[in-house]
CSV table of C-alpha atoms and ligand atoms in Angstrom, one decimal:
chain,number,residue,atom,x,y,z
A,1,MET,CA,56.7,-32.7,13.3
A,2,ASN,CA,57.3,-36.3,15.3
A,3,ARG,CA,59.4,-38.0,14.0
A,4,VAL,CA,57.6,-40.9,12.0
A,5,LEU,CA,55.1,-38.4,10.5
A,6,VAL,CA,58.7,-37.2,8.7
A,7,LEU,CA,59.4,-40.7,8.0
A,8,ALA,CA,56.0,-41.7,6.5
A,9,LEU,CA,56.7,-38.4,4.4
A,10,VAL,CA,59.6,-39.1,3.4
A,11,LEU,CA,58.6,-43.1,2.0
A,12,ASN,CA,54.9,-41.7,0.6
A,13,PHE,CA,56.4,-39.4,-1.9
A,14,ALA,CA,60.0,-42.0,-2.3
A,15,PHE,CA,58.3,-44.2,-4.2
A,16,VAL,CA,58.7,-42.4,-7.2
A,17,ILE,CA,60.9,-43.1,-10.3
A,18,ALA,CA,61.7,-40.0,-12.4
A,19,SER,CA,61.9,-42.6,-15.1
A,20,PRO,CA,60.1,-44.7,-16.5
A,21,ALA,CA,60.3,-48.6,-15.1
A,22,GLN,CA,62.5,-50.9,-16.4
A,23,ASP,CA,60.6,-53.9,-16.8
A,24,THR,CA,58.2,-54.1,-13.8
A,25,TYR,CA,54.6,-56.2,-12.9
A,26,ILE,CA,52.3,-55.3,-12.1
A,27,ARG,CA,48.9,-58.2,-10.6
A,28,ALA,CA,45.4,-56.7,-11.8
A,29,GLY,CA,42.7,-58.1,-10.0
A,30,GLY,CA,41.0,-57.6,-13.3
A,31,VAL,CA,42.0,-55.3,-15.7
A,32,ILE,CA,38.5,-53.1,-18.2
A,33,ASP,CA,38.8,-54.3,-21.6
A,34,VAL,CA,36.8,-50.5,-22.6
A,35,GLU,CA,36.6,-51.6,-26.3
A,36,VAL,CA,34.7,-54.7,-24.9
A,37,GLY,CA,33.2,-53.5,-22.1
A,38,GLN,CA,34.3,-56.2,-20.4
A,39,LEU,CA,36.6,-56.9,-17.3
A,40,ILE,CA,39.1,-59.9,-17.3
A,41,GLU,CA,39.8,-60.4,-14.1
A,42,ASN,CA,43.6,-61.9,-12.6
A,43,GLN,CA,46.2,-60.4,-15.3
A,44,ILE,CA,49.5,-59.4,-14.9
A,45,ILE,CA,50.9,-55.9,-17.0
A,46,ARG,CA,54.2,-56.3,-18.0
A,47,ILE,CA,56.0,-53.1,-18.7
A,48,ASP,CA,58.9,-51.9,-20.3
A,49,GLY,CA,60.1,-48.2,-20.4
A,50,GLU,CA,57.0,-46.3,-20.8
A,51,ARG,CA,55.2,-49.2,-22.6
A,52,ILE,CA,53.4,-52.0,-22.0
A,53,VAL,CA,55.0,-55.4,-23.8
A,54,ALA,CA,52.9,-58.4,-22.6
A,55,ILE,CA,49.4,-58.1,-21.2
A,56,GLY,CA,47.8,-61.5,-19.8
A,57,PRO,CA,46.8,-64.5,-16.9
A,58,ASN,CA,50.0,-66.9,-17.5
A,59,ILE,CA,52.9,-64.4,-17.1
A,60,SER,CA,55.9,-65.5,-15.0
A,61,ILE,CA,57.6,-63.1,-12.8
A,62,PRO,CA,61.2,-63.6,-12.6
A,63,ALA,CA,62.2,-63.5,-9.2
A,64,GLY,CA,63.8,-59.7,-7.6
A,65,ALA,CA,60.9,-57.8,-10.0
A,66,ASP,CA,59.7,-55.2,-9.2
A,67,VAL,CA,56.3,-56.2,-8.5
A,68,ILE,CA,53.1,-53.6,-8.4
A,69,ASP,CA,50.3,-55.9,-6.2
A,70,LEU,CA,47.2,-53.9,-7.9
A,71,SER,CA,45.3,-57.3,-6.8
A,72,ASP,CA,42.8,-55.7,-5.3
A,73,SER,CA,41.6,-53.3,-7.7
A,74,VAL,CA,40.7,-53.1,-10.8
A,75,VAL,CA,43.5,-51.2,-14.1
A,76,MET,CA,41.7,-49.3,-16.9
A,77,PRO,CA,43.1,-47.2,-19.2
A,78,GLY,CA,44.5,-43.3,-17.7
A,79,MET,CA,41.1,-41.3,-18.3
A,80,VAL,CA,41.4,-38.4,-21.5
A,81,GLU,CA,39.8,-35.4,-19.9
A,82,ALA,CA,39.1,-32.8,-23.6
A,83,HIS,CA,38.3,-29.7,-23.1
A,84,THR,CA,39.9,-28.1,-20.0
A,85,HIS,CA,42.0,-25.1,-20.0
A,86,LEU,CA,45.0,-25.2,-17.4
A,87,ALA,CA,46.2,-21.5,-16.6
A,88,LEU,CA,42.4,-20.8,-16.5
A,89,SER,CA,41.2,-20.6,-12.5
A,90,THR,CA,38.4,-18.5,-11.5
A,91,GLN,CA,38.0,-16.5,-8.9
A,92,GLN,CA,34.4,-16.4,-7.2
A,93,PRO,CA,33.1,-14.0,-6.1
A,94,ARG,CA,34.9,-11.9,-7.1
A,95,ASP,CA,35.0,-12.5,-10.8
A,96,PHE,CA,30.2,-13.1,-11.3
A,97,GLY,CA,31.5,-16.1,-13.3
A,98,ARG,CA,32.9,-13.5,-15.8
A,99,PHE,CA,36.8,-14.9,-16.9
A,100,PHE,CA,37.2,-11.7,-18.8
A,101,PHE,CA,38.1,-10.8,-15.1
A,102,THR,CA,40.3,-13.2,-14.5
A,103,ASN,CA,42.8,-12.8,-18.5
A,104,VAL,CA,42.4,-9.3,-17.8
A,105,ILE,CA,43.1,-9.6,-14.1
A,106,GLU,CA,46.0,-12.1,-13.5
A,107,THR,CA,49.4,-12.4,-15.1
A,108,THR,CA,50.2,-15.2,-17.9
A,109,ALA,CA,53.4,-15.8,-15.0
A,110,TYR,CA,50.7,-16.2,-12.4
A,111,ARG,CA,48.8,-18.4,-13.9
A,112,ALA,CA,51.1,-20.7,-15.5
A,113,ILE,CA,51.3,-21.2,-11.4
A,114,GLN,CA,48.1,-22.4,-11.1
A,115,GLY,CA,48.1,-24.6,-14.7
A,116,VAL,CA,50.8,-26.7,-12.2
A,117,THR,CA,48.5,-27.1,-9.6
A,118,ASN,CA,45.6,-27.9,-12.3
A,119,ALA,CA,48.3,-30.0,-13.8
A,120,ARG,CA,48.6,-32.0,-11.3
A,121,SER,CA,45.5,-32.2,-10.0
A,122,LEU,CA,44.4,-34.1,-13.2
A,123,LEU,CA,46.8,-36.7,-13.4
A,124,GLU,CA,46.0,-37.1,-9.5
A,125,HIS,CA,42.5,-38.1,-10.7
A,126,GLY,CA,43.0,-40.2,-13.1
A,127,PHE,CA,43.7,-37.8,-16.4
A,128,THR,CA,47.1,-39.5,-17.9
A,129,SER,CA,45.4,-37.5,-21.1
A,130,ILE,CA,44.6,-33.9,-21.9
A,131,ARG,CA,43.8,-31.6,-24.1
A,132,ASP,CA,43.9,-27.8,-23.4
A,133,LEU,CA,42.0,-25.4,-25.1
A,134,GLY,CA,42.4,-21.9,-25.0
A,135,ASN,CA,42.9,-19.2,-22.6
A,136,ASN,CA,45.9,-19.6,-21.2
A,137,GLY,CA,47.5,-15.9,-21.5
A,138,ASN,CA,50.4,-15.7,-24.2
A,139,TYR,CA,50.7,-19.4,-24.7
A,140,ALA,CA,50.8,-21.3,-21.1
A,141,ASP,CA,49.6,-23.8,-22.5
A,142,LEU,CA,52.2,-24.9,-24.7
A,143,ASP,CA,54.5,-24.1,-20.7
A,144,LEU,CA,53.3,-25.9,-19.3
A,145,LYS,CA,52.8,-29.4,-22.1
A,146,ARG,CA,56.8,-28.0,-22.2
A,147,SER,CA,57.2,-28.0,-18.7
A,148,ILE,CA,55.1,-31.4,-17.8
A,149,ALA,CA,57.1,-33.5,-20.7
A,150,GLU,CA,61.0,-32.5,-19.7
A,151,GLY,CA,59.5,-33.8,-15.8
A,152,TRP,CA,59.3,-30.8,-14.4
A,153,ILE,CA,56.1,-30.6,-12.9
A,154,PRO,CA,54.3,-33.4,-13.2
A,155,GLY,CA,51.0,-33.3,-15.1
A,156,PRO,CA,49.1,-35.4,-17.5
A,157,ASP,CA,50.2,-36.0,-21.1
A,158,MET,CA,48.5,-32.5,-23.3
A,159,GLN,CA,47.6,-30.7,-26.1
A,160,GLY,CA,46.9,-27.2,-26.7
A,161,VAL,CA,45.7,-25.0,-29.0
A,162,GLY,CA,47.4,-21.5,-27.7
A,163,ARG,CA,45.5,-18.6,-28.4
A,164,ILE,CA,41.9,-19.0,-29.9
A,165,ILE,CA,41.4,-17.2,-33.5
A,166,ALA,CA,38.2,-15.2,-32.9
A,167,PRO,CA,36.1,-13.0,-34.6
A,168,PHE,CA,36.9,-9.4,-33.2
A,169,GLY,CA,36.7,-8.7,-28.8
A,170,GLY,CA,37.1,-12.4,-28.6
A,171,GLN,CA,34.8,-13.3,-26.3
A,172,PHE,CA,35.4,-10.5,-23.6
A,173,LYS,CA,32.2,-7.6,-24.0
A,174,LEU,CA,34.9,-4.8,-24.9
A,175,GLN,CA,34.0,-0.9,-24.3
A,176,PRO,CA,35.8,1.4,-26.7
A,177,GLU,CA,38.7,2.4,-25.1
A,178,HIS,CA,40.3,-0.3,-24.4
A,179,PRO,CA,40.0,-2.5,-27.6
A,180,GLU,CA,43.1,-4.2,-26.3
A,181,LEU,CA,41.1,-5.8,-23.4
A,182,SER,CA,41.4,-8.9,-26.0
A,183,GLU,CA,44.9,-9.2,-26.2
A,184,PRO,CA,46.8,-11.7,-25.3
A,185,GLU,CA,44.0,-14.3,-25.1
A,186,TYR,CA,42.7,-14.0,-28.3
A,187,LEU,CA,44.0,-13.9,-31.0
A,188,THR,CA,41.0,-12.0,-33.3
A,189,ALA,CA,40.9,-12.9,-37.2
A,190,ASP,CA,37.8,-11.2,-40.0
A,191,THR,CA,39.2,-11.6,-43.0
A,192,HIS,CA,40.6,-15.1,-44.4
A,193,ASP,CA,43.6,-13.0,-44.8
A,194,GLU,CA,43.4,-12.5,-40.8
A,195,MET,CA,42.6,-16.9,-40.1
A,196,ARG,CA,45.3,-17.8,-42.8
A,197,LYS,CA,47.9,-15.6,-40.2
A,198,ALA,CA,46.5,-16.4,-36.5
A,199,ILE,CA,47.1,-20.5,-37.9
A,200,HIS,CA,50.5,-20.2,-38.9
A,201,GLN,CA,51.2,-17.6,-35.4
A,202,ASN,CA,49.9,-20.1,-33.4
A,203,LEU,CA,51.6,-22.7,-35.4
A,204,HIS,CA,54.9,-21.6,-35.5
A,205,TYR,CA,54.1,-21.1,-31.7
A,206,GLY,CA,53.6,-25.0,-31.5
A,207,THR,CA,50.0,-25.7,-31.4
A,208,ASP,CA,48.9,-29.1,-31.7
A,209,LEU,CA,45.7,-28.5,-32.6
A,210,ILE,CA,43.7,-24.5,-33.7
A,211,LYS,CA,40.8,-23.6,-32.0
A,212,ILE,CA,38.1,-20.6,-33.0
A,213,VAL,CA,35.3,-19.4,-31.1
A,214,VAL,CA,31.9,-19.6,-33.9
A,215,ASP,CA,29.2,-17.6,-33.0
A,216,ASP,CA,29.4,-15.5,-29.6
A,217,TYR,CA,28.6,-12.5,-31.5
A,218,ARG,CA,26.3,-11.2,-33.8
A,219,TYR,CA,28.3,-12.1,-36.3
A,220,ILE,CA,29.6,-15.6,-36.8
A,221,TYR,CA,31.8,-17.0,-38.7
A,222,SER,CA,30.3,-19.0,-41.6
A,223,ALA,CA,29.9,-22.2,-42.8
A,224,GLU,CA,32.5,-20.5,-46.1
A,225,ASP,CA,35.1,-18.5,-43.1
A,226,ILE,CA,35.0,-22.4,-40.8
A,227,ALA,CA,35.6,-23.8,-44.4
A,228,TYR,CA,38.3,-22.2,-45.1
A,229,ALA,CA,40.5,-22.8,-41.5
A,230,VAL,CA,40.0,-26.7,-41.8
A,231,GLU,CA,41.2,-26.2,-45.5
A,232,GLN,CA,44.2,-24.2,-43.1
A,233,THR,CA,44.6,-26.8,-41.1
A,234,LYS,CA,44.3,-29.5,-43.2
A,235,ARG,CA,47.4,-28.8,-45.1
A,236,ALA,CA,49.2,-28.5,-41.8
A,237,GLY,CA,48.3,-31.3,-41.0
A,238,VAL,CA,46.5,-31.0,-37.5
A,239,LYS,CA,42.4,-30.4,-35.8
A,240,LEU,CA,40.2,-28.2,-35.7
A,241,ALA,CA,38.1,-28.1,-32.9
A,242,ALA,CA,34.7,-25.5,-32.6
A,243,HIS,CA,33.5,-23.3,-29.7
A,244,VAL,CA,30.1,-23.3,-30.5
A,245,ALA,CA,26.3,-21.5,-28.7
A,246,THR,CA,24.1,-21.6,-31.4
A,247,ALA,CA,22.1,-23.4,-33.4
A,248,GLN,CA,23.5,-21.6,-37.0
A,249,GLY,CA,26.7,-22.2,-35.2
A,250,ALA,CA,26.7,-24.9,-35.5
A,251,LYS,CA,25.4,-25.9,-38.8
A,252,ASN,CA,28.1,-23.8,-40.1
A,253,ALA,CA,30.6,-25.7,-37.8
A,254,ILE,CA,29.3,-29.4,-39.1
A,255,ALA,CA,28.5,-28.4,-42.4
A,256,ALA,CA,32.9,-27.0,-43.4
A,257,GLY,CA,33.8,-30.0,-42.0
A,258,VAL,CA,35.7,-29.6,-38.1
A,259,ASN,CA,36.7,-32.1,-36.1
A,260,SER,CA,34.9,-31.2,-33.2
A,261,LEU,CA,32.1,-29.1,-31.2
A,262,GLU,CA,32.7,-27.8,-28.5
A,263,HIS,CA,29.9,-27.6,-26.4
A,264,ALA,CA,26.8,-27.8,-28.7
A,265,TRP,CA,24.0,-26.6,-26.5
A,266,ALA,CA,21.6,-26.7,-29.4
A,267,LEU,CA,22.1,-29.9,-31.9
A,268,ASP,CA,18.8,-31.1,-33.9
A,269,ALA,CA,18.9,-34.4,-35.9
A,270,ASP,CA,19.5,-33.5,-38.2
A,271,ASP,CA,22.9,-32.9,-37.0
A,272,PHE,CA,23.6,-35.9,-35.3
A,273,ARG,CA,23.3,-37.2,-38.9
A,274,ALA,CA,25.1,-34.8,-40.4
A,275,MET,CA,27.7,-35.1,-37.6
A,276,LYS,CA,27.6,-39.3,-37.7
A,277,GLU,CA,28.6,-38.8,-40.9
A,278,LYS,CA,32.0,-36.6,-41.1
A,279,GLY,CA,33.4,-38.5,-37.9
A,280,ILE,CA,32.2,-34.9,-35.8
A,281,PHE,CA,33.2,-35.4,-31.9
A,282,LEU,CA,30.9,-33.7,-29.8
A,283,VAL,CA,32.1,-32.5,-26.4
A,284,GLY,CA,29.9,-31.5,-24.9
A,285,THR,CA,31.3,-30.2,-21.2
A,286,ASP,CA,27.8,-30.2,-19.5
A,287,PHE,CA,27.6,-27.8,-16.5
A,288,PRO,CA,25.9,-29.7,-13.5
A,289,PRO,CA,23.4,-27.6,-12.3
A,290,ASP,CA,25.7,-26.2,-8.8
A,291,GLN,CA,27.9,-24.7,-11.7
A,292,ALA,CA,24.5,-21.5,-11.5
A,293,GLY,CA,27.2,-19.3,-10.8
A,294,TYR,CA,28.6,-19.3,-14.1
A,295,PHE,CA,26.4,-19.3,-17.1
A,296,ALA,CA,23.0,-18.7,-14.8
A,297,GLY,CA,24.1,-15.6,-12.9
A,298,TYR,CA,23.4,-17.8,-9.8
A,299,ASP,CA,20.4,-18.4,-11.2
A,300,THR,CA,20.2,-21.9,-10.1
A,301,ALA,CA,16.4,-22.1,-11.3
A,302,LEU,CA,18.0,-21.1,-14.7
A,303,ALA,CA,20.7,-23.1,-14.0
A,304,ARG,CA,18.6,-26.3,-14.0
A,305,ILE,CA,16.6,-25.4,-16.7
A,306,GLN,CA,19.9,-25.7,-18.8
A,307,TYR,CA,21.0,-28.2,-17.4
A,308,ASP,CA,18.1,-30.7,-18.5
A,309,GLN,CA,18.7,-29.0,-22.2
A,310,ARG,CA,21.6,-30.2,-22.0
A,311,ILE,CA,21.7,-33.3,-21.1
A,312,ASP,CA,18.9,-34.4,-23.0
A,313,ARG,CA,20.7,-32.8,-26.7
A,314,LEU,CA,23.4,-35.1,-25.2
A,315,LYS,CA,20.4,-37.8,-25.0
A,316,ARG,CA,19.8,-37.5,-29.2
A,317,GLY,CA,23.0,-37.6,-29.9
A,318,TYR,CA,23.8,-40.5,-27.9
A,319,ASN,CA,21.2,-42.5,-29.2
A,320,ALA,CA,22.0,-41.0,-32.7
A,321,GLY,CA,25.2,-42.5,-32.2
A,322,ILE,CA,28.0,-39.9,-32.2
A,323,ASP,CA,31.3,-40.0,-31.2
A,324,ILE,CA,30.9,-38.6,-28.5
A,325,ALA,CA,34.4,-37.1,-26.4
A,326,PHE,CA,34.9,-36.8,-22.4
A,327,GLY,CA,35.3,-33.4,-21.4
A,328,ALA,CA,34.4,-30.4,-18.2
A,329,ASP,CA,35.2,-27.2,-19.1
A,330,VAL,CA,36.6,-27.0,-15.5
A,331,THR,CA,37.6,-23.4,-15.2
A,332,ASP,CA,35.8,-22.0,-12.0
A,333,GLN,CA,37.8,-22.0,-8.4
A,334,MET,CA,35.2,-23.9,-6.0
A,335,ASP,CA,35.1,-24.6,-3.1
A,336,ASP,CA,35.8,-28.0,-1.6
A,337,PHE,CA,37.1,-29.2,-5.0
A,338,THR,CA,40.0,-29.3,-7.4
A,339,ARG,CA,40.6,-29.4,-10.2
A,340,GLY,CA,40.7,-32.7,-10.7
A,341,SER,CA,38.1,-33.5,-8.4
A,342,ARG,CA,35.1,-31.0,-10.1
A,343,THR,CA,36.6,-32.6,-13.8
A,344,ILE,CA,35.8,-36.2,-12.7
A,345,SER,CA,31.9,-35.2,-11.0
A,346,PHE,CA,30.9,-34.8,-14.8
A,347,ILE,CA,30.3,-38.1,-15.2
A,348,ASP,CA,27.0,-37.3,-13.1
A,349,SER,CA,26.1,-35.5,-16.3
A,350,TYR,CA,27.4,-38.6,-19.0
A,351,LEU,CA,25.4,-40.6,-16.8
A,352,ASP,CA,21.6,-38.8,-16.3
A,353,ALA,CA,21.8,-38.4,-19.7
A,354,GLY,CA,22.0,-42.2,-20.3
A,355,ILE,CA,24.8,-43.5,-20.9
A,356,SER,CA,25.9,-47.0,-20.4
A,357,PRO,CA,28.8,-47.4,-17.4
A,358,ALA,CA,30.8,-49.6,-20.4
A,359,ASP,CA,30.0,-46.4,-23.1
A,360,LEU,CA,30.8,-44.0,-20.2
A,361,LEU,CA,34.5,-45.2,-20.2
A,362,ARG,CA,35.2,-45.6,-24.3
A,363,ILE,CA,34.5,-41.4,-24.2
A,364,LEU,CA,36.8,-41.1,-20.6
A,365,THR,CA,39.7,-43.9,-22.6
A,366,VAL,CA,39.6,-44.0,-26.2
A,367,ASN,CA,37.0,-41.7,-27.1
A,368,GLY,CA,39.4,-39.2,-26.8
A,369,ALA,CA,42.7,-40.7,-27.7
A,370,ARG,CA,40.7,-41.1,-31.6
A,371,LEU,CA,39.5,-37.2,-31.0
A,372,MET,CA,43.6,-36.4,-29.8
A,373,GLY,CA,44.9,-38.5,-33.3
A,374,TRP,CA,46.8,-40.7,-30.0
A,375,GLU,CA,45.3,-44.0,-30.4
A,376,GLU,CA,48.1,-45.8,-31.4
A,377,ASP,CA,49.8,-44.7,-27.8
A,378,LYS,CA,46.9,-44.7,-26.0
A,379,GLY,CA,43.0,-45.1,-25.2
A,380,THR,CA,43.3,-48.9,-24.3
A,381,VAL,CA,45.4,-51.2,-21.1
A,382,SER,CA,46.9,-53.4,-24.9
A,383,THR,CA,50.5,-54.6,-25.2
A,384,GLY,CA,52.1,-51.4,-27.5
A,385,LYS,CA,51.2,-48.5,-25.6
A,386,HIS,CA,51.8,-45.7,-23.0
A,387,ALA,CA,51.6,-47.7,-20.0
A,388,ASP,CA,48.6,-45.2,-18.9
A,389,LEU,CA,47.2,-46.7,-16.3
A,390,ILE,CA,44.9,-45.6,-13.6
A,391,ALA,CA,43.1,-48.8,-11.0
A,392,VAL,CA,40.5,-48.0,-8.4
A,393,SER,CA,38.6,-50.5,-5.9
A,394,GLY,CA,35.7,-52.0,-7.9
A,395,ASN,CA,34.7,-52.7,-10.9
A,396,PRO,CA,33.8,-49.3,-12.6
A,397,LEU,CA,30.9,-51.0,-15.3
A,398,ASP,CA,28.6,-51.4,-11.9
A,399,ASP,CA,29.6,-48.7,-10.4
A,400,PRO,CA,31.5,-45.7,-12.7
A,401,LEU,CA,31.0,-43.5,-9.6
A,402,VAL,CA,33.8,-46.0,-8.3
A,403,LEU,CA,36.2,-43.5,-11.1
A,404,LYS,CA,35.8,-41.0,-8.2
A,405,THR,CA,37.9,-42.6,-6.4
A,406,VAL,CA,42.0,-44.3,-8.3
A,407,SER,CA,44.0,-44.9,-6.2
A,408,PHE,CA,47.1,-46.4,-8.2
A,409,VAL,CA,48.1,-43.8,-11.5
A,410,MET,CA,50.9,-44.4,-13.4
A,411,LYS,CA,52.2,-42.5,-16.9
A,412,ARG,CA,54.1,-44.2,-19.6
A,413,GLY,CA,55.7,-46.2,-17.4
A,414,VAL,CA,55.8,-43.9,-14.4
A,415,VAL,CA,53.9,-43.9,-11.1
A,416,TYR,CA,52.8,-41.1,-9.8
A,417,LYS,CA,49.9,-42.2,-7.2
A,418,ARG,CA,49.6,-45.1,-5.2
A,419,ASP,CA,47.9,-46.5,-2.4
A,420,GLY,CA,45.6,-43.4,-2.6
A,421,VAL,CA,49.3,-41.2,-2.3
A,422,PHE,CA,50.3,-39.0,-4.8
A,423,GLY,CA,53.8,-38.6,-5.0
A,424,TRP,CA,56.5,-36.7,-7.3
A,425,SER,CA,60.2,-35.8,-6.8
A,426,VAL,CA,61.7,-33.5,-10.0
A,427,PRO,CA,64.8,-35.1,-11.6
A,428,LEU,CA,68.0,-34.9,-11.1
A,429,THR,CA,68.3,-34.3,-14.6
A,430,ARG,CA,67.6,-33.7,-18.0
A,431,THR,CA,68.2,-33.1,-21.1
A,432,TYR,CA,66.8,-30.5,-23.0
A,433,ASP,CA,65.9,-29.7,-26.7
B,1,ZN,ZN1,36.2,-24.2,-22.7
């Protein structure tokens, strides 16, 4: 390696500071007000520690202050990925679209190491907050969350569900000689007592929310079963996410009043009406057709039909005015993609559904923050909120595809990416809980 290259690498990685900036100023060519859906030109954002303390066109910058010049860029809030699985990276073609193999073959430790890369990749692509919805072996999501919070590794702020709660079998097709293979991916719960115990176990280990699988088998959770889970999670002050695939599963979850439907491929007008009335989010995870291997057995024609159906229900939900949060549910290790680049590519599905750029930006920011209960701290570029900021080269209200090339990422006042280069240095000192 020549000396110039070494120097360049050192410089690239030297800009990252371990602790939040004290009194930093960002000169922004424009800032997106995602709530209004407007670009406001020539703004200065003042950041103290991990929060935005002022924003406006006429903020004076003291001499010698730390200034980040983004005057040729558009700044917007960091994005929220509301349905991911950091420690699940299925290998194709080995696993042939079945995460069963990945979960059974790989150790939790190996998957956690993959999760480190996935977390970094999501941050690099502008996702400053994520909701991890399970399949992380033995609670690797919570260890990743802790490692990010303590500064061992770079990654988004996150919430994790721990182990997914499901009826017998979890989401696997087991055989009677190995019923234990659903461990540790799932906590199986077929009675209300088992459900309560599973929720308590997750809460004990520190999960931020609870996820149930409603209807992957012919024995599905009833509305009464789910209402019991809603009652238990409400009592504990956490939210309940429901994986639903079938029409009946969705109806049961909606009747019970969960906080979000994950996937929910089959929803009708009555469902949308009830979701709107109850404030239930749709996190649609609508896979692009090229993810055929995962759900349609590499049948690209079938994948296309499924995609069209899903985009149609996304469109109907959008027109019905339900709350939608962005979730890509990427678990596949695909050629030419990282976790982050693959995740942001899912905005194509939203655009295909006819969602306007302004609404897409809301789906990617404020909506996700609200679903996570983080609306006080995240989701908009506002005084008092965390300085979770990204920058792109054009106006995403005109061309949302610029979101695929994020050039700058700041989370809680710490710069992680600048001029398109991601950098990170582990801080020398830390205090632990
Ligand atoms: Zn998922």
